[in-house]
Coordinates of C-alpha atoms in Angstrom, one line a residue:
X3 CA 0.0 0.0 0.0
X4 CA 1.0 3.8 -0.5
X5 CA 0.2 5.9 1.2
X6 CA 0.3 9.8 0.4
X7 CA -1.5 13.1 2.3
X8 CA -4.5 13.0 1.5
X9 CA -5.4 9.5 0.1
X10 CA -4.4 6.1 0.2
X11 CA -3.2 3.3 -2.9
X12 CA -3.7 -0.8 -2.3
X13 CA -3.6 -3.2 -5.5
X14 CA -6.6 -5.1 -3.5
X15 CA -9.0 -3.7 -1.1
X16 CA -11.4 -5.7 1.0
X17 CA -14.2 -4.1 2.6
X18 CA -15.3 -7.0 5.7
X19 CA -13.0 -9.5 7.6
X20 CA -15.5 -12.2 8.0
X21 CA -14.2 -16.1 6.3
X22 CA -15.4 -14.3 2.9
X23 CA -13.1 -11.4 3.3
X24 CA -10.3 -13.1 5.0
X25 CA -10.2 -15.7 1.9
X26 CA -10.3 -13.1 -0.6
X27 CA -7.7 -11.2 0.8
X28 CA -5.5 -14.7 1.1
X29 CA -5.8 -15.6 -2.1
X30 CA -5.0 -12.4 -3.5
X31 CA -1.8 -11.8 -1.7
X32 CA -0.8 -15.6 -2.5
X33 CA -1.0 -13.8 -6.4
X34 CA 1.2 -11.0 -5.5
X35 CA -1.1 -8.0 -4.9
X36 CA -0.7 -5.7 -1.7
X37 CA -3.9 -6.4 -0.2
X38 CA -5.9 -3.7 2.3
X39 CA -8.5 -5.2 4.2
X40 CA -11.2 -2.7 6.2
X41 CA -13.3 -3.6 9.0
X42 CA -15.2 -1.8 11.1
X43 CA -14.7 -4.7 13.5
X44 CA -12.6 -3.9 16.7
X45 CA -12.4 -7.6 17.7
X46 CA -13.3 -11.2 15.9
X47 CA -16.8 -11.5 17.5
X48 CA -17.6 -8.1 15.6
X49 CA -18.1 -10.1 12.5
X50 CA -20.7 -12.5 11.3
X51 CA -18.5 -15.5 10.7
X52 CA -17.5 -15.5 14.3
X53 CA -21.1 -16.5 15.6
X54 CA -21.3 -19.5 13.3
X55 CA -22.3 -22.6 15.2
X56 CA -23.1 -25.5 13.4
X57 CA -20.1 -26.0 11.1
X58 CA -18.9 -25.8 7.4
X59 CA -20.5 -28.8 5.0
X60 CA -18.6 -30.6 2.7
X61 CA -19.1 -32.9 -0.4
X62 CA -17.3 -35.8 1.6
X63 CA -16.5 -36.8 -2.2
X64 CA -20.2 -37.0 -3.1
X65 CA -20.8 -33.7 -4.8
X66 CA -23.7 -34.9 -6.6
X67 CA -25.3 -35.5 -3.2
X68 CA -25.0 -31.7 -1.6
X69 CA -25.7 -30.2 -4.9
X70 CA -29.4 -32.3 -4.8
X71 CA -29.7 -31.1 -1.1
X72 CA -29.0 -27.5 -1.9
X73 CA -31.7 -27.0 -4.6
X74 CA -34.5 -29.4 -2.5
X75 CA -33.7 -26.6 0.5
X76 CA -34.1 -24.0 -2.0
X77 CA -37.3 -25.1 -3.4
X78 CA -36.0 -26.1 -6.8
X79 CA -35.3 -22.0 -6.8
X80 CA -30.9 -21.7 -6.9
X81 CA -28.9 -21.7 -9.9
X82 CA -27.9 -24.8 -10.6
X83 CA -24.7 -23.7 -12.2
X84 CA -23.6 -21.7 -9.5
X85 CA -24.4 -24.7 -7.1
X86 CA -21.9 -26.4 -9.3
X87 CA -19.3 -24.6 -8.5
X88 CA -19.7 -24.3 -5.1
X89 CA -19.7 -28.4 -4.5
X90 CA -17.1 -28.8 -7.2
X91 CA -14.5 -26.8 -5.1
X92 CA -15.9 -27.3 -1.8
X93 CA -13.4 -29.7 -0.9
X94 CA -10.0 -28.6 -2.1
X95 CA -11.3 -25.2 -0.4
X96 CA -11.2 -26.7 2.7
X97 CA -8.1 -28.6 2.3
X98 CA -6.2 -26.1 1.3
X99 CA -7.4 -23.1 3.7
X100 CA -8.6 -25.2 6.7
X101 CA -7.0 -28.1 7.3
X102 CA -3.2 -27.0 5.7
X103 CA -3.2 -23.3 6.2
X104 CA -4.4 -22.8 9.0
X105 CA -4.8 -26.4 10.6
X106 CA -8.4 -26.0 12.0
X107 CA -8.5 -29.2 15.0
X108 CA -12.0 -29.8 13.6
X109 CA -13.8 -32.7 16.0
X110 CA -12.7 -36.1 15.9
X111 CA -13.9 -39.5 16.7
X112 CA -12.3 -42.0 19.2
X113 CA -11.2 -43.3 16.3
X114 CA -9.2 -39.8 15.1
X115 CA -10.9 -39.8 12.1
X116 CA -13.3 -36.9 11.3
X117 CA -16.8 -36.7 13.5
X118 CA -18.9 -35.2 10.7
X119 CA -22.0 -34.2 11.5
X120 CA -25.7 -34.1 10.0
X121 CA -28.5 -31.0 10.1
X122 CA -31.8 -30.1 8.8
X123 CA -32.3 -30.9 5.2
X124 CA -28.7 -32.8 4.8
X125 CA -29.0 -36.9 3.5
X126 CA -25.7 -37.2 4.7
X127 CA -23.2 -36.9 7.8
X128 CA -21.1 -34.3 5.9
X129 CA -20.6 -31.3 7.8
X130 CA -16.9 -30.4 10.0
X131 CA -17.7 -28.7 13.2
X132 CA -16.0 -27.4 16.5
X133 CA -18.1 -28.1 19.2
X134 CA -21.2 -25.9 18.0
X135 CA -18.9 -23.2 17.6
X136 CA -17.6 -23.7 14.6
X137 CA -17.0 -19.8 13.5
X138 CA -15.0 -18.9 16.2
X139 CA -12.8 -21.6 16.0
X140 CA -11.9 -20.8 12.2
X141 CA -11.9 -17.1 11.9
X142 CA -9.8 -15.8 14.9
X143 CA -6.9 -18.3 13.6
X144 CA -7.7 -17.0 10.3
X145 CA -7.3 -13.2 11.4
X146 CA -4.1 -14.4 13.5
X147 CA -2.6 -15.7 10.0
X148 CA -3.4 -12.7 8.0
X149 CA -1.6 -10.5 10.5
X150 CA 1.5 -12.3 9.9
X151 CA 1.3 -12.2 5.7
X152 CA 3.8 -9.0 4.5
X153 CA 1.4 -8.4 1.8
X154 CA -1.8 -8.1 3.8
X155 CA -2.4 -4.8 5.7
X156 CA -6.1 -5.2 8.4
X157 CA -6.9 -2.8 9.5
X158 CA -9.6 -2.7 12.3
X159 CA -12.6 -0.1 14.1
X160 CA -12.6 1.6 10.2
X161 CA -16.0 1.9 7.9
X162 CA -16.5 2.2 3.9
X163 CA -18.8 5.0 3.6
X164 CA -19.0 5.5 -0.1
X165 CA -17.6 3.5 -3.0
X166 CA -15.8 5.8 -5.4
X167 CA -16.6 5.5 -8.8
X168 CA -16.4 7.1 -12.5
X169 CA -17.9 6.6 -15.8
X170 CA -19.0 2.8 -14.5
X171 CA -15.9 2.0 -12.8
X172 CA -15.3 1.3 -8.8
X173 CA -11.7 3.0 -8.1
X174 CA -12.1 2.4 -4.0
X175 CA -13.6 3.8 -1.1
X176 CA -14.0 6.6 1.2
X177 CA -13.3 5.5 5.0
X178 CA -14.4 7.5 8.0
X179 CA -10.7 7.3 9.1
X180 CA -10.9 11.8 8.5
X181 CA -13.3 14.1 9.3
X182 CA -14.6 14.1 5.8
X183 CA -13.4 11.1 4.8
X184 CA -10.1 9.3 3.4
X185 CA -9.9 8.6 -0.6
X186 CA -8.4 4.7 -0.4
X187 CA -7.6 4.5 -4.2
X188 CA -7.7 0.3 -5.6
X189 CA -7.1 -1.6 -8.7
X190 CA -9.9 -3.8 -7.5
X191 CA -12.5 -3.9 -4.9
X192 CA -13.5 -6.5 -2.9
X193 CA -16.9 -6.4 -0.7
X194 CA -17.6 -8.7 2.1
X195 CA -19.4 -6.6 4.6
X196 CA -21.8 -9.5 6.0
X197 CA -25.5 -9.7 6.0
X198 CA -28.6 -7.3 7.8
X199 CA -29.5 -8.7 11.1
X200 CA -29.4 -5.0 12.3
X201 CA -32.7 -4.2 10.3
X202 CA -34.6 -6.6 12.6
X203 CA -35.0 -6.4 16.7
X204 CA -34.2 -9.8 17.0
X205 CA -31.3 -10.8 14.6
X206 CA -28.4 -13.8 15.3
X207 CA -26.0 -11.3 13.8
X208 CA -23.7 -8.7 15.7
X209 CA -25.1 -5.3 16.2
X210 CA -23.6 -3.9 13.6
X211 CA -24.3 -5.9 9.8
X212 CA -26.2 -3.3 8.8
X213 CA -26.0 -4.2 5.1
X214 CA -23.3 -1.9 4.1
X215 CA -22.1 -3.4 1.3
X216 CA -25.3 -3.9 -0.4
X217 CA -26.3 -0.4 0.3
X218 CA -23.1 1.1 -1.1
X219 CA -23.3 -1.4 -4.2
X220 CA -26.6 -0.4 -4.7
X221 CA -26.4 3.5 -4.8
X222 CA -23.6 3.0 -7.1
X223 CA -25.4 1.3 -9.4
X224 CA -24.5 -2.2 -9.1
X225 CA -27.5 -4.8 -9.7
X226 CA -28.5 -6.8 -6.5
X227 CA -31.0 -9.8 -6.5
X228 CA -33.1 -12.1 -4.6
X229 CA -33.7 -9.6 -1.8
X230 CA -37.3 -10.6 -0.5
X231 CA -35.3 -13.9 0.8
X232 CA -34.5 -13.0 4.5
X233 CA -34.0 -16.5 6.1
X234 CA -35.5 -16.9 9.4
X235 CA -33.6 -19.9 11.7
X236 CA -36.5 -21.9 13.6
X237 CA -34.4 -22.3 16.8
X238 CA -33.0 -19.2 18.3
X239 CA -33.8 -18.8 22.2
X240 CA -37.0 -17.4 22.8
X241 CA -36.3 -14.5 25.6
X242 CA -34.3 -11.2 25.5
X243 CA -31.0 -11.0 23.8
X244 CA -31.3 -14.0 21.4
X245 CA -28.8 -16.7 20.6
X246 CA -29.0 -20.0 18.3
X247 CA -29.5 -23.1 18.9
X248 CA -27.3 -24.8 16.0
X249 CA -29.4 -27.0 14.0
X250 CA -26.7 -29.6 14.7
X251 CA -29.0 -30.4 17.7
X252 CA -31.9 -31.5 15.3
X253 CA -29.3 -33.3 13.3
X254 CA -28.2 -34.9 16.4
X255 CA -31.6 -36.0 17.4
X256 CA -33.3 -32.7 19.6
X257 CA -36.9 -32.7 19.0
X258 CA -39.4 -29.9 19.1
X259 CA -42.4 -29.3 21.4
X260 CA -45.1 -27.3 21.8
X261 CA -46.5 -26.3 25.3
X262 CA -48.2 -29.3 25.3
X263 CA -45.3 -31.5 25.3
X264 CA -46.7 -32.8 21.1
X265 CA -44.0 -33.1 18.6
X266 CA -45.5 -31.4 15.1
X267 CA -43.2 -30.9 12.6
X268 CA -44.2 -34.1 11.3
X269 CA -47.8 -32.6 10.8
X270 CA -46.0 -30.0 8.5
X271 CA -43.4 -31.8 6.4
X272 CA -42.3 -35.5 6.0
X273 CA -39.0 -34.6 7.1
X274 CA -40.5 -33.4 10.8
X275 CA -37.8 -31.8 12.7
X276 CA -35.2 -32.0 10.0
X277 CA -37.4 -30.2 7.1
X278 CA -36.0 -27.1 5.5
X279 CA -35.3 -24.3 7.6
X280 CA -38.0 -22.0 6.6
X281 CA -41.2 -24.6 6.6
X282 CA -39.7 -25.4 9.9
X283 CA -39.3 -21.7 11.0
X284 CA -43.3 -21.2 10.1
X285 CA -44.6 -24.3 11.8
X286 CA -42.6 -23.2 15.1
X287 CA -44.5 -19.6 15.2
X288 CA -47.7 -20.9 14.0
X289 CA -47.2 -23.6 17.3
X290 CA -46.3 -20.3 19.6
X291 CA -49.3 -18.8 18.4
X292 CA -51.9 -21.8 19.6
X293 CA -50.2 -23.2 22.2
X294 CA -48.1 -20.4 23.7
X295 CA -44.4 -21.8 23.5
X296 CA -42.5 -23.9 21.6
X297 CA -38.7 -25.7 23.4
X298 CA -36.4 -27.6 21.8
X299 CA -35.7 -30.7 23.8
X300 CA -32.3 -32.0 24.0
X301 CA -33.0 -35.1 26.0
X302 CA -33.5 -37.2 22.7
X303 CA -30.2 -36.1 21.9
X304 CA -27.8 -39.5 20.7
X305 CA -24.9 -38.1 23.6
X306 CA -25.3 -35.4 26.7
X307 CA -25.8 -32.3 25.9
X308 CA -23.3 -30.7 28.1
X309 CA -20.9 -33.2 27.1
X310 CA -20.9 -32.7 23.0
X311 CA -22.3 -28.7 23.0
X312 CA -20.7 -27.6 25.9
X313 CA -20.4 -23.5 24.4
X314 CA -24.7 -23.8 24.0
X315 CA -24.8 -25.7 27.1
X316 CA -23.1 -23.0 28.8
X317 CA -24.7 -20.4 27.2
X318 CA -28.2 -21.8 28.2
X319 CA -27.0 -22.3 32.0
X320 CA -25.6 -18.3 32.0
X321 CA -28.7 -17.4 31.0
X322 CA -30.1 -19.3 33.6
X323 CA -32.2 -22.1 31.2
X324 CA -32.2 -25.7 33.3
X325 CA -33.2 -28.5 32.0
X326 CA -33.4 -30.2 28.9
X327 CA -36.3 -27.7 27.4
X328 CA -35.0 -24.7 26.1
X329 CA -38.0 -21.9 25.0
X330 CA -37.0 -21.1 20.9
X331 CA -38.6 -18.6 18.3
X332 CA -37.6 -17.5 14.7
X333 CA -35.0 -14.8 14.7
X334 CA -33.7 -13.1 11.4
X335 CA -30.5 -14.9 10.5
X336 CA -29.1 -14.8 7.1
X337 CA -30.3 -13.1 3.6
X338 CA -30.1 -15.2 0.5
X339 CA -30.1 -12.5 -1.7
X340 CA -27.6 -9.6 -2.5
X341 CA -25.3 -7.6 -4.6
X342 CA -25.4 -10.0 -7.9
X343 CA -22.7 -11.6 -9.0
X344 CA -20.9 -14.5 -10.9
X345 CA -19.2 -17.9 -10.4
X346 CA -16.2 -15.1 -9.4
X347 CA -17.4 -12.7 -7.6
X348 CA -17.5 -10.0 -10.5
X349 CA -20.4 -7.5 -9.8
X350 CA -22.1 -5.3 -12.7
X351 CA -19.9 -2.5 -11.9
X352 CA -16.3 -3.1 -13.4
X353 CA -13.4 -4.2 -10.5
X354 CA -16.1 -4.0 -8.2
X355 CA -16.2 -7.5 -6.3
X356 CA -18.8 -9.0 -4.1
X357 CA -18.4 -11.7 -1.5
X358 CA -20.3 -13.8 1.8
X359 CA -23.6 -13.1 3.1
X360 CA -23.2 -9.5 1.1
X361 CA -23.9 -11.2 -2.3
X362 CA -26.0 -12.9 -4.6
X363 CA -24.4 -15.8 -5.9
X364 CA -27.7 -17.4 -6.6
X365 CA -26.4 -20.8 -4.5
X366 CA -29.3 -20.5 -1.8
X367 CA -32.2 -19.5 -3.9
X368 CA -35.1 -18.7 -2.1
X369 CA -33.7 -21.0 1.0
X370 CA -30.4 -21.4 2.3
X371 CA -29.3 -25.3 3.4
X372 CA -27.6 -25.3 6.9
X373 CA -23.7 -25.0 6.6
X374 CA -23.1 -23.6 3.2
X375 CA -22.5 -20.1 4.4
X376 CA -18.7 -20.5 5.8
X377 CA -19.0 -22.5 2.3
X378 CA -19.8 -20.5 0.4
X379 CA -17.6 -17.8 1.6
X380 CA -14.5 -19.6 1.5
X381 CA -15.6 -20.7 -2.1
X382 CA -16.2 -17.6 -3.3
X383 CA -13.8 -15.3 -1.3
X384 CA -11.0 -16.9 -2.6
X385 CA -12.0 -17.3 -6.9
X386 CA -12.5 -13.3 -5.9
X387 CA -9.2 -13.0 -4.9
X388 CA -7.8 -14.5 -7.7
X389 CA -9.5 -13.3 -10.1
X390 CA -9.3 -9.5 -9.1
X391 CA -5.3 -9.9 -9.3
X392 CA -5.9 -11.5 -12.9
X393 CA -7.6 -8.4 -14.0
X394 CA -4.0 -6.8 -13.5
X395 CA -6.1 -3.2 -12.5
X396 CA -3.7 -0.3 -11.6
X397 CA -5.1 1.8 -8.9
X398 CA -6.2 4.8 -10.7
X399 CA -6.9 8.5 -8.8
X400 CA -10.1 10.1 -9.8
X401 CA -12.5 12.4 -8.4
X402 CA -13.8 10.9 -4.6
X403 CA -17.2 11.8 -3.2
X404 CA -16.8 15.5 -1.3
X405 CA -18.1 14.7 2.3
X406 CA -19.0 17.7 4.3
X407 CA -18.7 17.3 8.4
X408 CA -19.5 21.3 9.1
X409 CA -22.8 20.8 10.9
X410 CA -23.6 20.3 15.0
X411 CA -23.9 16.6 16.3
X412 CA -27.1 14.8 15.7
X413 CA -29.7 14.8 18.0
X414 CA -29.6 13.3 20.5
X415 CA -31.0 9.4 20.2
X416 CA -31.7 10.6 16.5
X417 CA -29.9 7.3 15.5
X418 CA -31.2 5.3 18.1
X419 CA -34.9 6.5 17.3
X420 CA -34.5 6.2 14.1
X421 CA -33.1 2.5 14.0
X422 CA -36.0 1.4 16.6
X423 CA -39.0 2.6 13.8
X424 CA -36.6 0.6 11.2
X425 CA -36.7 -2.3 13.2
X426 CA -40.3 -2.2 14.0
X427 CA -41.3 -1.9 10.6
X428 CA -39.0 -4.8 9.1
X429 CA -40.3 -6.6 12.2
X430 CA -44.0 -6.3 11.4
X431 CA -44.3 -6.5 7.8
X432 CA -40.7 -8.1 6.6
X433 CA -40.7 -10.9 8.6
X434 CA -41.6 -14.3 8.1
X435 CA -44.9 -13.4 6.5
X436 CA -45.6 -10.8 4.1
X437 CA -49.0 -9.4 3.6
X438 CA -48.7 -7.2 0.2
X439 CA -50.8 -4.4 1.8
X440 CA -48.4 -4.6 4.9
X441 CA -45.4 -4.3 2.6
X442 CA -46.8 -1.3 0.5
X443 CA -47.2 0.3 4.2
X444 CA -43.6 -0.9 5.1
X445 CA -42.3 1.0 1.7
X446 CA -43.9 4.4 2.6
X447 CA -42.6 4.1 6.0
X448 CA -39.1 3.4 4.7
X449 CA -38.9 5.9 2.0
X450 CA -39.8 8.7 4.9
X451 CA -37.6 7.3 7.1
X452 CA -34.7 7.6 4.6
X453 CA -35.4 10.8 3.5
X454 CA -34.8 12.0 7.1
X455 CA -31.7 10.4 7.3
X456 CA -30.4 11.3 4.0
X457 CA -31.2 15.5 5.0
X458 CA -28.5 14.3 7.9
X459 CA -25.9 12.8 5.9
X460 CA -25.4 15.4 3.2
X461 CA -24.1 17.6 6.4
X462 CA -22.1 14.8 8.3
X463 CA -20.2 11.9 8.4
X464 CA -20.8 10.1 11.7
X465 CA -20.3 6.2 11.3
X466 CA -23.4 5.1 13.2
X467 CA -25.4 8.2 10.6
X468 CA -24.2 6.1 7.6
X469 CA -24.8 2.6 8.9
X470 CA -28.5 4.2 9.4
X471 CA -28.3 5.8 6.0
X472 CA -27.4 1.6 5.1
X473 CA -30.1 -0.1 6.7
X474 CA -32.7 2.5 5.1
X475 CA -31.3 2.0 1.9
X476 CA -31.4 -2.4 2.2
X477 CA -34.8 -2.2 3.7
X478 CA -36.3 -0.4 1.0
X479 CA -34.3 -3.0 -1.3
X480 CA -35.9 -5.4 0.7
X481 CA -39.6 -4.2 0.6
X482 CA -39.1 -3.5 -3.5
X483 CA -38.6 -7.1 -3.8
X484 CA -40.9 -8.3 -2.1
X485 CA -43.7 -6.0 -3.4
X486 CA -42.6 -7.1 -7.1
X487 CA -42.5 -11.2 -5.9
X488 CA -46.2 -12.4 -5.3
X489 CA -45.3 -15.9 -5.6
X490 CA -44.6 -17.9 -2.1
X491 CA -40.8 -19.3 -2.3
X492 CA -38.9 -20.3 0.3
X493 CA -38.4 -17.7 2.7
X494 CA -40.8 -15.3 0.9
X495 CA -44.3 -16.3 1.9
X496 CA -46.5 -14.6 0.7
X497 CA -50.1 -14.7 3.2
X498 CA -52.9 -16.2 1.7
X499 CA -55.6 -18.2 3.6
X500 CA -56.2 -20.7 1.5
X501 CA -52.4 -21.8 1.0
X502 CA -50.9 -24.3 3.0
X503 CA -48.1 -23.5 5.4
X504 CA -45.0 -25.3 3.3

C-alpha cells in the first residue's frame, strides 16, 4: 500500500474481515497484490463469521449429493450452475485453507478420524464442526494468519462510507478514518461486509451488519437480486437477547415441542424436525401462536448435551435455562439474496467485487441449506481474490465523493430512534410473512424514514449516521422485492388463507 496526504493506494482492497473477506484477501496476496483489508470490526466476535455454530459442510467426495440437497432446500429455486461450482470446489477449499493453512482441529472421533455431523435438510453426515462453535474456531486463527502475511495490511474499528466511482468504474472507497473522509484509491474492490441482522430487533448477527455493502453497491449502481429472501432460523432462544441453537442439535436428534409436550413438525413436512429451515421456522410460530411456547428438547439427543455442545450448554445455564427444554422462536438470520454476482465474484460495476452473506451468488435461492455459508464464503472469497489480481487493474486516482462534516452533532438518540422505527417496521411487515398491503405500508414508511436520514448525511459523516443511511437504503431493497415477488418461495411467503403452510 502507499500511502500519500491526503489518500491512500492498495492493488486489493477488501471491505469485511468475515471467512469471505479473510479468503479473498488470502488468495490475492498468494498472487502477488498488496492487499488492504477494512473492517469496522474492533475484535473477531464483531463479525458474522465468528457467531457460526453448526459447522462448514462438505461434499465428503459425493458432490452430486450436496448439490441435490441445496436445490430441494431451496425449493428447486438456486442456480444450478452456481451450485456447481460451489460443490465442485468445496473440498480442495477446505483442504487447502482449513486443514493445511491454518490447521483448523476440527472434532474427531475415538477413532481420530473426522466426527462429521448431519442438520436439517442434509442426506448425509457431511458437515466439520468445532463443538457448535464452529466460526470462532476458524476465523480468529484465520485473522491471527493474515496478521502475519507482508502483503496483507487489516486494518480494524474503520468503515467504507461510499464506494468511489467514474464513468461505470469502482476506483475504492472513502473511509471514515478523516473528518470528511479518506480517498483509499484500488485496482480492484472487494466487498464482504456481512449480512442485515441489524434491520430486525431480533437478529443472530452482531449489532452492527447493517447491510453496508449492499447499500453502497446499490447507490452505485450495481445490480443486486433475490432480496425478498430473508432467512428466518426456527431455533434461536426465545427471551431477551437471542442466541442460536445450532441445528446440529436437530441433526443430532433434539426434538421440538409445543407447550403441550406434542412433537409437530411431522404434521407439517415429512421430514419433521429436519425439514428445510424456513417450513420449519413457520410451523414453530404458528405452534407459539396456539399453544403459547415452543422448546427444543435436548434429552433425545444421541450423547449429553453438556458433554458434546458444551459452548450452547453454557450459554443456556448463563442465562439461567435448566433443564433439557430450552424456550426457541424464529430470529432473522441470514439473507439469500444480494449484490449480484458470478461464479467469481465480479459484480455489474467493473473491479467491483462481491463476497459472503453481502452477495448474490444465486447458491441459496429462495432457502439457504444449513452450513453452506462459511461455504460459500470460502468458495467464493478466494475465486474473488484470484480473479481480481488476474484483471492486473492499476489503482487509478479520480475524483472521490466530497463529504461535508460542518454541521452540529445529531440529536440526541436521533440514530437510536430512528433505528427502533426501522426495526419495527421490518419486524412487522418483513418478517416471516408478508401481507402485500403490509409491505406497501412498510415502503412508505421506509422511504420517509430515509429521507430523514439522507437530509442528515449530506451535512455529516458520523459512522453510526451512515450505517443508518445503510439499513434504510437495504430495507427499501428489501420491501421492492418483495412487493414485485407475489409468488410464495422459500423464505418469501407470501399470506394467503387458502395456501398451505410449506
Amino acid at each position: 500500500m502507499t500511502d500519500t496526504t491526503d489518500h491512500e493506494l492498495a492493488d486489493v482492497l477488501v471491505i469485511g474481515s468475515g471467512i469471505a473477506g479473510c479468503a479473498a484477501a488470502l488468495s490475492a496476496a498468494r498472487e502477488g497484490a498488496e492487499v488492504l483489508l477494512l473492517t469496522k470490526a474492533e475484535r473477531p466476535d464483531d463479525a458474522s463469521t465468528d457467531w457460526a455454530q453448526g459447522g462448514i459442510s462438505t461434499t465428503r467426495g459425493d458432490p452430486k449429493s450436496l448439490k441435490e440437497d441445496i436445490l430441494t432446500a431451496s425449493d428447486g429455486t438456486a442456480d444450478p450452475d452456481a451450485v456447481d461450482v460451489l460443490v465442485e470446489n468445496a473440498d480442495d477449499a477446505v483442504e487447502d485453507v482449513l486443514l493445511e493453512t491454518l490447521e483448523i482441529g476440527f472434532d474427531e472421533t475415538d477413532g481420530g478420524q473426522f466426527d462429521y455431523t448431519r442438520e436439517a435438510a442434509h442426506s448425509a453426515y457431511r458437515i466439520l464442526h468445532v463443538d457448535a462453535a464452529t466460526g470462532t474456531h476458524i476465523l480468529r486463527p484465520f485473522l491471527r494468519y493474515l496478521d502475519t502475511h507482508d502483503r496483507i495490511e487489516v486494518r480494524q474499528d474503520t468503515a467504507a462510507l461510499e464506494l468511489i466511482t467514474h464513468e461505470g468504474r469502482v476506483h475504492g472507497v472513502v473511509s471514515d478514518e478523516e473528518s470528511t473522509g479518506k480517498a483509499i484509491f484500488a485496482g480492484t474492490t472487494i466487498l464482504a461486509t456481512g449480512g442485515i441482522g441489524a434491520l430486525y430487533t431480533r437478529s443472530t448477527n452482531p449489532d452492527d451488519a447493517t447491510g453496508d455493502g449492499i447499500a453502497m453497491a446499490a447507490l452505485a449502481g450495481a445490480e443486486v437480486a433475490d432480496l425478498e429472501y430473508v432467512q428466518f432460523h426456527p431455533t434461536a432462544y426465545a427471551g431477551d437477547d437471542p442466541f442460536l441453537l445450532s441445528e446440529a442439535l436437530r441433526g443430532e436428534g433434539a426434538v421440538l415441542r409445543n407447550r403441550d409436550g406434542e412433537r409437530f413438525m411431522n404434521d407439517y413436512h415429512p421430514q419433521g424436525d429436519l425439514a428445510p429451515r424456513d417450513v420449519v421456522a413457520r410451523a414453530v410460530e404458528t405452534e407459539r401462536e396456539e399453544t403459547g411456547e415452543v422448546v427444543l428438547d435436548v434429552s433425545t439427543l444421541e450423547r449429553e448435551f453438556e458433554t458434546e455442545y458444551p459452548a450452547i450448554a453454557e450459554t443456556c445455564r448463563d442465562r439461567g435455562i435448566e433443564g433439557d427444554e430450552i424456550p426457541v422462536a424464529p430470529c432473522e438470520h441470514f439473507l439469500c439474496g444480494g449484490i449480484d454476482v458470478d461464479e467469481n465474484g465480479r459484480t455489474s460495476l467493473d473491479r467491483l467485487y462481491a463476497v459472503g452473506e453481502c452477495a448474490r451468488t444465486g447458491v441459496h435461492g429462495a432457502n439457504r441449506l444449513a452450513s453452506t455459508s462459511l461455504l460459500e464464503g470460502l468458495v467464493w472469497g478466494l475465486r474473488a481474490g484470484a480473479d481480481a489480481v488476474d484483471l492486473e487493474a492499476e489503482p487509478e486516482t479520480v475524483e472521490a465523493p466530497d463529504l461535508r462534516n460542518g454541521d452540529p452533532d445529531l440529536p440526541e438518540r436521533f440514530a437510536t430512534e430512528k433505528s427502533i422505527r426501522l426495526k419495527r417496521t421490518m419486524d412487522e411487515h418483513l418478517g416471516l410473512e408478508r401481507d402485500p398491503d403490509d409491505v406497501a405500508r412498510a415502503s412508505a414508511v421506509l422511504r420517509r424514514l430515509k429521507g430523514e436520514v439522507d437530509a442528515y448525511t449530506r451535512t455529516r459523516t458520523a459512522r453510526d449516521l451512515y450505517e443508518l443511511r445503510n439499513a434504510s437504503v437495504t430495507a427499501l431493497l428489501i420491501a421492492r422485492a418483495a412487493s414485485e415477488n407475489a409468488e410464495s418461495t422459500g423464505c418469501h411467503y407470501v399470506v394467503d388463507d387458502d395456501a398451505p403452510l410449506a
